[in-house]
Amino acid sequence: MWMEEGLPDFFDIFSWKLVLIVLAAFIIRAWLKGTQFKEKVTAKALVAVVTGANAGIGKQIVRELNLRGAKVYMLCRDKQRGLQGAAELVHLGCNSSRLIVKEMDLTRFASVRQCAKEIQQEEKKIDILINNAAVMLYPKFKLTEDGHETTWQTNYLGHFLLTELLLPLLKAAPSARIVNVSALAHFYSEPIDVSTVDRRERWDARQAYARSKLAQVMHARELTRRLRRDEASSVTINACHPGLCYTRIMRHTPLAITPLKYLAAPFAWYLLKTPKDGSQTPICVAISNKLNGVSGKYYSDCQEKACAEMAMDDDVCQTLYNSSLEACGLGEWDTVSDARED
Ligand SMILES: NC(=O)c1ccc[n+]([C@@H]2O[C@H](COP(=O)([O-])OP(=O)(O)OC[C@H]3O[C@@H](n4cnc5c(N)ncnc54)[C@H](OP(=O)(O)O)[C@@H]3O)[C@@H](O)[C@H]2O)c1
Ligand SMILES: *[C@@H]1O[C@H](CO)[C@@H](O)[C@H](O)[C@H]1NC(C)=O
Ligand SMILES: *[C@@H]1O[C@H](CO)[C@@H](O)[C@H](O)[C@H]1NC(C)=O
Ligand SMILES: *[C@@H]1O[C@H](CO)[C@@H](O)[C@H](O)[C@H]1NC(C)=O
């Protein structure tokens, strides 16, 4: 008997509690997803270049830029995976005549040069360059064919070379923007000592990642300084943190190992951003009208944030820049602009 009386009560309490819990879960989830970029700004007639474009955050960046009217070059390590990514984007409503897949492996300077050369032959200007590709916690110390540590070359040096090679095209656009997808992890980097980055001794996967991401922020600041010296140039360069996203970047971590993968999946799905959420800040930095002329800054959640203290030392940024030019086989800056077009 008591059951019949107790039942409605129980459900009454249960249901409003349930409603509250569900509501709270939605609010927390919305907060975790972070700021979404909603500005009505077109990308019509713009030419964009995105690295690591076949998956994760890069693919979502390509999608948004294409939907807003841009012609997008998708630079991918593997042509086949690139074409597959493009086909998926077309399926999601992108315009295929404005999606161009190019092969570019950042761990091979020759491949970066070849790719930059092809783009130079096809385009007169580039409005947006997004350096997004990366490996994280690559498990072993390995030198590339160019003699550099793999994470350092993939995340930093390869992009450094690409940026330098595309600079003439970027300068040819009315107001070009370079966006580097860095990471919060750059805060955890030790000071960069270029004389030891390519050495096996004391190599550490976490430091290798943090360091490459710190170098990106430093590059933004030094390149800004250099571009500002050149008054005719209207190229801007900013770095950003996309937020923690559920993508394949975890592939080299224990979280990708089978039993753990399935256990962690529901938590990751709830707690981490989607790749689309992660693409919001890079897109904002690439096209928002609010950032006209802004350069050398670091963004997170579509807002300017302070970057690591270490990236604020101009001398250190300059030293890194000089040694990176050398590491990529490029000459002095002021004389290099013609030489690097070959
Ligand atoms: N996910 C996060 O939580 C998070 C947090 C902070 C920062 N970020 C940054 O966000 C960016 C995008 O990460 P994501 O999460 O989208 O990662 P992802 O899903 O692993 O995508 C990385 C992309 O980079 C490409 N790539 C890797 N090595 C390459 C190489 N040698 N040459 C050319 N392309 C290469 C990959 O190509 P393949 O498909 O061929 O491997 C892939 O397209 C990265 O810069 C990362 O540091 C991510
Ligand atoms: C795709 O974009 C091109 C160039 O902007 C345009 O001419 C064409 O009509 C678009 N195609 C579709 C199906 O919207
Ligand atoms: C972007 O990264 C490239 C290479 O990692 C570097 O040359 C450039 O200065 C960086 N720019 C920003 C804004 O971090
Ligand atoms: C970097 O190279 C430039 C040009 O050669 C030079 O003027 C500058 O002093 C160098 N900076 C550092 C910190 O080595």
Coordinates of C-alpha atoms and ligand atoms in Angstrom, one line a residue:
M1 CA 0.0 0.0 0.0
W2 CA 2.6 2.5 1.0
M3 CA 4.3 2.0 -2.4
E4 CA 1.3 3.5 -4.1
E5 CA 1.3 6.6 -2.0
G6 CA 5.1 6.8 -2.0
L7 CA 5.5 6.4 -5.7
P8 CA 4.1 9.8 -7.0
D9 CA 6.1 11.6 -4.3
F10 CA 9.3 9.9 -5.2
F11 CA 8.8 10.7 -8.9
D12 CA 7.9 14.3 -8.1
I13 CA 11.2 14.9 -6.3
F14 CA 13.1 12.7 -8.7
S15 CA 11.8 14.6 -11.7
W16 CA 12.7 18.1 -10.6
K17 CA 16.1 16.9 -9.4
L18 CA 16.6 15.3 -12.7
V19 CA 15.6 18.4 -14.6
L20 CA 18.1 20.4 -12.5
I21 CA 20.9 17.9 -13.1
V22 CA 20.3 17.8 -16.8
L23 CA 20.1 21.6 -17.0
A24 CA 23.4 21.9 -15.0
A25 CA 25.0 19.3 -17.3
F26 CA 24.0 21.3 -20.3
I27 CA 25.3 24.6 -18.8
I28 CA 28.6 23.1 -17.8
R29 CA 28.9 21.5 -21.3
A30 CA 28.2 24.9 -23.0
W31 CA 30.8 26.5 -20.8
L32 CA 33.4 23.8 -21.6
K33 CA 32.7 24.2 -25.3
G34 CA 34.0 27.8 -24.9
T35 CA 33.3 30.9 -26.9
Q36 CA 31.8 30.3 -30.4
F37 CA 32.8 32.7 -33.1
K38 CA 29.5 34.2 -34.4
E39 CA 30.7 37.4 -36.1
K40 CA 29.1 38.0 -39.5
V41 CA 32.2 38.4 -41.5
T42 CA 32.7 37.1 -45.0
A43 CA 35.8 35.4 -46.4
K44 CA 34.8 35.8 -50.0
A45 CA 37.6 36.2 -52.5
L46 CA 40.2 35.3 -49.8
V47 CA 42.8 32.7 -50.3
A48 CA 43.6 30.6 -47.2
V49 CA 46.3 28.0 -46.5
V50 CA 45.8 25.6 -43.7
T51 CA 48.3 22.9 -42.5
G52 CA 47.2 19.6 -41.0
A53 CA 43.9 20.2 -42.7
N54 CA 42.7 16.6 -43.1
A55 CA 41.7 16.0 -39.5
G56 CA 40.7 17.5 -36.2
I57 CA 40.8 21.2 -35.7
G58 CA 42.4 21.9 -39.0
K59 CA 39.6 20.3 -40.9
Q60 CA 37.0 22.4 -39.1
I61 CA 39.0 25.5 -39.8
V62 CA 38.9 24.7 -43.5
R63 CA 35.2 24.0 -43.3
E64 CA 34.3 27.3 -41.8
L65 CA 36.6 29.4 -44.1
N66 CA 35.2 27.6 -47.1
L67 CA 31.6 28.0 -46.0
R68 CA 32.3 31.7 -45.6
G69 CA 33.5 31.9 -49.2
A70 CA 37.3 31.5 -49.1
K71 CA 39.4 29.3 -51.4
V72 CA 41.3 27.0 -49.1
Y73 CA 44.5 25.1 -49.7
M74 CA 44.5 22.0 -47.5
L75 CA 48.2 21.0 -46.8
C76 CA 48.3 17.4 -45.7
R77 CA 51.1 15.0 -44.9
D78 CA 49.3 12.3 -46.9
K79 CA 47.6 13.1 -50.2
Q80 CA 45.1 10.3 -49.8
R81 CA 44.0 11.3 -46.3
G82 CA 43.8 14.9 -47.6
L83 CA 41.5 14.0 -50.5
Q84 CA 39.4 11.9 -48.1
G85 CA 39.1 14.9 -45.7
A86 CA 38.1 17.2 -48.6
A87 CA 35.5 14.7 -49.8
E88 CA 34.0 14.6 -46.2
L89 CA 33.9 18.4 -46.2
V90 CA 32.1 18.6 -49.5
H91 CA 29.6 16.1 -48.1
L92 CA 29.2 18.6 -45.2
G93 CA 28.3 21.4 -47.7
C94 CA 31.7 22.9 -48.7
N95 CA 32.3 24.1 -52.2
S96 CA 34.7 21.6 -53.9
S97 CA 35.9 24.1 -56.5
R98 CA 37.4 26.1 -53.6
L99 CA 39.1 23.2 -51.8
I100 CA 42.6 22.3 -53.0
V101 CA 44.5 19.4 -51.5
K102 CA 48.3 19.6 -51.5
E103 CA 50.8 17.1 -50.1
M104 CA 53.2 18.6 -47.6
D105 CA 55.2 16.7 -45.0
L106 CA 56.6 19.1 -42.4
T107 CA 59.3 16.6 -41.4
R108 CA 60.8 17.1 -44.9
F109 CA 62.0 20.6 -45.9
A110 CA 62.1 19.4 -49.5
S111 CA 58.4 18.7 -49.3
V112 CA 57.6 22.1 -47.7
R113 CA 59.6 23.8 -50.5
Q114 CA 57.9 21.9 -53.2
C115 CA 54.5 22.7 -51.9
A116 CA 55.2 26.4 -51.4
K117 CA 56.5 26.5 -55.0
E118 CA 53.3 25.0 -56.4
I119 CA 51.2 27.5 -54.5
Q120 CA 53.4 30.4 -55.7
Q121 CA 52.8 29.2 -59.3
E122 CA 49.0 29.1 -58.8
E123 CA 48.3 32.1 -56.7
K124 CA 49.2 35.8 -56.7
K125 CA 48.4 36.4 -53.0
I126 CA 47.5 34.6 -49.8
D127 CA 45.3 36.3 -47.3
I128 CA 45.3 33.7 -44.5
L129 CA 48.0 31.2 -43.4
I130 CA 47.1 28.9 -40.5
N131 CA 49.9 26.9 -39.1
N132 CA 47.9 24.2 -37.4
A133 CA 49.5 20.8 -38.0
A134 CA 51.3 19.2 -35.0
V135 CA 52.3 16.0 -33.3
M136 CA 52.1 15.8 -29.5
L137 CA 54.1 13.5 -27.2
Y138 CA 55.7 11.8 -30.1
P139 CA 57.1 8.8 -28.1
K140 CA 60.7 8.5 -29.3
F141 CA 63.6 10.7 -30.2
K142 CA 64.1 10.6 -33.9
L143 CA 65.9 12.9 -36.3
T144 CA 64.3 13.9 -39.6
E145 CA 66.1 13.6 -42.9
D146 CA 67.0 17.3 -42.4
G147 CA 68.7 16.4 -39.1
H148 CA 66.2 17.9 -36.7
E149 CA 64.2 16.4 -33.8
T150 CA 60.8 15.3 -35.2
T151 CA 58.5 17.3 -32.9
W152 CA 60.6 20.4 -33.3
Q153 CA 60.6 20.2 -37.1
T154 CA 56.9 19.2 -37.4
N155 CA 55.5 21.8 -35.1
Y156 CA 58.0 24.6 -35.4
L157 CA 60.8 24.6 -38.0
G158 CA 58.6 23.2 -40.9
H159 CA 56.1 25.9 -40.3
F160 CA 58.8 28.5 -39.9
L161 CA 60.1 27.6 -43.4
L162 CA 56.6 27.5 -44.9
T163 CA 55.9 30.9 -43.4
E164 CA 59.1 32.4 -44.8
L165 CA 58.5 30.9 -48.2
L166 CA 55.0 32.2 -48.4
L167 CA 55.8 35.6 -47.1
P168 CA 56.1 37.3 -50.5
L169 CA 52.5 36.0 -51.4
L170 CA 51.3 37.2 -48.0
K171 CA 52.8 40.6 -48.5
A172 CA 51.0 40.8 -51.9
A173 CA 47.6 40.6 -50.2
P174 CA 45.9 43.8 -48.9
S175 CA 46.1 42.7 -45.3
A176 CA 47.2 39.1 -44.8
R177 CA 47.0 37.3 -41.5
I178 CA 49.2 34.4 -40.2
V179 CA 47.7 32.4 -37.4
N180 CA 49.7 29.9 -35.4
V181 CA 47.8 27.3 -33.5
S182 CA 50.0 27.1 -30.4
A183 CA 48.9 25.5 -27.1
L184 CA 48.5 26.3 -23.5
A185 CA 51.3 23.8 -23.0
H186 CA 53.8 26.4 -24.1
F187 CA 53.6 27.7 -20.5
Y188 CA 55.3 24.5 -19.3
S189 CA 58.3 24.8 -21.6
E190 CA 61.8 25.3 -20.2
P191 CA 63.9 28.0 -21.9
I192 CA 64.7 27.0 -25.4
D193 CA 68.3 26.2 -26.0
V194 CA 68.7 25.7 -29.8
S195 CA 72.0 24.0 -29.4
T196 CA 70.4 21.1 -27.6
V197 CA 67.0 20.7 -29.3
D198 CA 68.2 18.2 -31.8
R199 CA 70.2 16.2 -29.2
R200 CA 69.2 12.8 -27.8
E201 CA 70.5 13.5 -24.3
R202 CA 67.9 14.7 -21.9
W203 CA 65.2 14.5 -24.6
D204 CA 61.7 14.4 -23.2
A205 CA 58.5 14.0 -25.1
R206 CA 56.5 16.6 -23.1
Q207 CA 59.3 19.2 -23.2
A208 CA 59.6 18.6 -26.9
Y209 CA 56.0 19.5 -27.4
A210 CA 55.9 22.4 -25.0
R211 CA 59.1 23.8 -26.5
S212 CA 57.9 23.7 -30.1
K213 CA 54.7 25.5 -29.0
L214 CA 56.6 28.2 -27.1
A215 CA 58.8 28.7 -30.2
Q216 CA 55.7 29.4 -32.3
V217 CA 54.6 32.2 -29.9
M218 CA 58.1 33.6 -29.9
H219 CA 58.2 33.5 -33.7
A220 CA 55.0 35.5 -33.9
R221 CA 56.6 38.3 -31.8
E222 CA 59.8 38.4 -33.7
L223 CA 58.2 38.2 -37.1
T224 CA 55.9 41.0 -36.0
R225 CA 58.9 43.2 -35.1
R226 CA 60.5 42.5 -38.5
L227 CA 57.3 43.1 -40.5
R228 CA 56.7 46.4 -38.7
R229 CA 60.1 47.6 -39.7
D230 CA 58.9 47.2 -43.3
E231 CA 56.2 49.9 -43.4
A232 CA 54.6 48.8 -46.6
S233 CA 53.8 45.4 -45.1
S234 CA 50.4 44.8 -43.7
V235 CA 50.9 41.2 -42.7
T236 CA 50.0 40.4 -39.2
I237 CA 50.8 37.2 -37.2
N238 CA 49.2 36.0 -34.0
A239 CA 49.3 32.8 -32.0
C240 CA 46.4 31.1 -30.3
H241 CA 45.3 28.2 -28.0
P242 CA 42.3 26.3 -29.4
G243 CA 41.4 24.8 -26.0
L244 CA 41.5 21.1 -25.1
C245 CA 39.8 19.1 -27.8
Y246 CA 38.9 15.5 -28.4
T247 CA 41.0 14.8 -31.5
R248 CA 43.5 12.3 -32.7
I249 CA 46.3 14.4 -31.3
M250 CA 46.2 12.1 -28.2
R251 CA 47.3 9.2 -30.5
H252 CA 50.7 8.9 -28.9
T253 CA 49.5 9.1 -25.3
P254 CA 48.4 6.2 -22.9
L255 CA 44.8 7.4 -23.5
A256 CA 44.9 5.9 -26.9
I257 CA 45.7 2.4 -25.6
T258 CA 42.7 0.1 -26.0
P259 CA 41.1 -0.5 -22.7
L260 CA 41.8 3.0 -21.5
K261 CA 40.5 4.4 -24.7
Y262 CA 37.0 3.0 -24.1
L263 CA 37.0 3.9 -20.4
A264 CA 38.1 7.5 -21.0
A265 CA 35.9 8.1 -24.1
P266 CA 32.7 9.2 -22.3
F267 CA 34.6 11.5 -20.1
A268 CA 36.6 12.9 -23.0
W269 CA 33.4 13.3 -25.0
Y270 CA 31.8 15.3 -22.2
L271 CA 34.8 17.3 -20.8
L272 CA 36.7 18.1 -23.9
K273 CA 35.8 20.5 -26.8
T274 CA 34.9 19.1 -30.2
P275 CA 37.3 19.9 -33.0
K276 CA 34.7 22.4 -34.2
D277 CA 34.8 24.2 -30.8
G278 CA 38.5 24.2 -31.1
S279 CA 38.5 25.8 -34.5
Q280 CA 36.6 28.9 -33.2
T281 CA 39.6 30.8 -31.8
P282 CA 41.8 30.2 -34.8
I283 CA 39.0 31.3 -37.1
C284 CA 38.3 34.3 -35.0
V285 CA 42.0 35.3 -35.2
A286 CA 42.0 34.7 -38.9
I287 CA 39.0 36.8 -39.9
S288 CA 37.5 38.8 -37.1
N289 CA 37.2 42.5 -37.9
K290 CA 38.1 43.3 -34.3
L291 CA 41.7 42.1 -35.0
N292 CA 42.5 44.3 -38.0
G293 CA 46.1 45.3 -37.7
V294 CA 46.7 43.4 -34.4
S295 CA 49.9 41.4 -34.5
G296 CA 52.3 39.5 -32.2
K297 CA 49.6 38.6 -29.7
Y298 CA 48.4 35.4 -28.1
Y299 CA 44.7 34.4 -28.1
S300 CA 42.6 31.9 -26.2
D301 CA 38.8 31.6 -26.2
C302 CA 38.6 34.4 -28.9
Q303 CA 40.2 36.8 -26.5
E304 CA 43.7 38.2 -26.1
K305 CA 45.6 36.6 -23.2
A306 CA 49.0 36.9 -21.7
C307 CA 51.5 34.4 -23.2
A308 CA 54.4 32.8 -21.3
E309 CA 56.9 35.3 -19.8
M310 CA 59.7 33.6 -21.7
A311 CA 58.2 34.6 -25.1
M312 CA 58.4 38.3 -24.0
D313 CA 62.2 38.5 -24.2
D314 CA 62.9 40.2 -27.5
D315 CA 66.6 39.1 -27.6
V316 CA 65.7 35.5 -27.1
C317 CA 63.0 35.7 -29.8
Q318 CA 65.6 37.2 -32.1
T319 CA 68.2 34.7 -31.4
L320 CA 65.7 31.9 -32.1
Y321 CA 64.6 33.5 -35.3
N322 CA 68.2 33.8 -36.5
S323 CA 69.0 30.3 -35.7
S324 CA 65.8 29.1 -37.3
L325 CA 66.7 30.8 -40.6
E326 CA 69.9 29.0 -40.5
A327 CA 68.3 25.6 -39.6
C328 CA 66.0 25.9 -42.6
G329 CA 68.8 26.8 -44.9
L330 CA 67.6 30.3 -45.5
G331 CA 69.8 33.4 -45.7
E332 CA 69.7 36.7 -43.9
W333 CA 66.3 38.3 -43.8
D334 CA 66.8 41.6 -45.7
T335 CA 68.5 39.9 -48.6
V336 CA 66.6 36.7 -48.5
S337 CA 63.2 37.7 -50.0
D338 CA 64.4 37.1 -53.6
A339 CA 66.5 34.1 -52.9
R340 CA 63.7 32.4 -51.0
E341 CA 61.4 32.6 -54.0
D342 CA 63.3 29.9 -55.9
Ligands
LIG1 N1 43.5 18.9 -29.3 C1 43.9 19.6 -28.3 O1 43.5 19.4 -27.2 C2 44.9 20.8 -28.5 C3 45.2 21.6 -27.4 C4 46.1 22.6 -27.6 C5 46.6 22.8 -28.9 N2 46.3 22.1 -29.9 C6 46.9 22.4 -31.2 O2 45.9 22.3 -32.2 C7 46.5 22.0 -33.5 C8 45.6 20.9 -34.1 O3 45.6 19.8 -33.3 P1 44.5 18.6 -33.4 O4 44.0 18.4 -32.1 O5 43.5 19.0 -34.5 O6 45.4 17.4 -33.9 P2 45.2 16.2 -34.9 O7 43.7 15.8 -35.0 O8 46.2 15.2 -34.5 O9 45.6 16.9 -36.3 C9 46.9 17.2 -36.5 C10 47.1 17.3 -38.0 O10 48.5 17.6 -38.2 C11 48.9 16.7 -39.2 N3 50.4 16.4 -39.2 C12 51.0 15.7 -38.2 N4 52.3 15.6 -38.6 C13 52.5 16.2 -39.8 C14 53.6 16.4 -40.7 N5 54.8 15.9 -40.4 N6 53.4 17.0 -41.8 C15 52.2 17.5 -42.1 N7 51.1 17.4 -41.3 C16 51.3 16.7 -40.2 C17 48.1 15.5 -39.1 O11 48.1 14.7 -40.3 P3 47.8 13.1 -40.3 O12 46.3 13.0 -40.2 O13 48.3 12.7 -41.6 O14 48.5 12.6 -39.1 C18 46.8 16.1 -38.8 O15 46.1 16.5 -39.9 C19 47.9 21.5 -33.1 O16 48.8 22.6 -33.4 C20 47.9 21.3 -31.6 O17 49.1 21.6 -31.0 C21 45.4 21.0 -29.8
LIG2 C1 31.6 27.4 -55.7 O1 32.4 28.5 -55.7 C2 32.6 29.1 -57.0 C3 33.6 30.2 -56.8 O2 33.3 31.0 -55.8 C4 31.3 29.6 -57.6 O3 31.5 30.1 -58.9 C5 30.3 28.4 -57.7 O4 29.1 28.8 -58.1 C6 30.2 27.7 -56.3 N1 29.5 26.5 -56.5 C7 28.4 26.2 -55.7 C8 27.8 24.8 -56.0 O5 28.0 26.9 -54.9
LIG3 C1 54.1 30.5 -36.4 O1 54.9 29.4 -36.4 C2 56.0 29.5 -37.3 C3 56.7 28.3 -37.3 O2 56.4 27.6 -36.1 C4 56.8 30.7 -37.0 O3 57.7 30.9 -38.0 C5 55.9 31.9 -36.8 O4 56.6 33.0 -36.3 C6 54.8 31.6 -35.9 N1 53.9 32.7 -35.7 C7 53.2 32.8 -34.7 C8 52.2 33.9 -34.7 O5 53.3 32.1 -33.7
LIG4 C1 70.0 38.4 -35.8 O1 70.4 38.7 -37.0 C2 70.4 40.0 -37.4 C3 70.7 40.2 -38.8 O2 72.0 39.6 -39.1 C4 71.3 40.8 -36.5 O3 71.3 42.2 -36.7 C5 70.9 40.6 -35.0 O4 71.8 41.2 -34.1 C6 70.8 39.1 -34.7 N1 70.3 39.0 -33.4 C7 70.7 38.1 -32.5 C8 70.1 38.2 -31.1 O5 71.6 37.3 -32.7

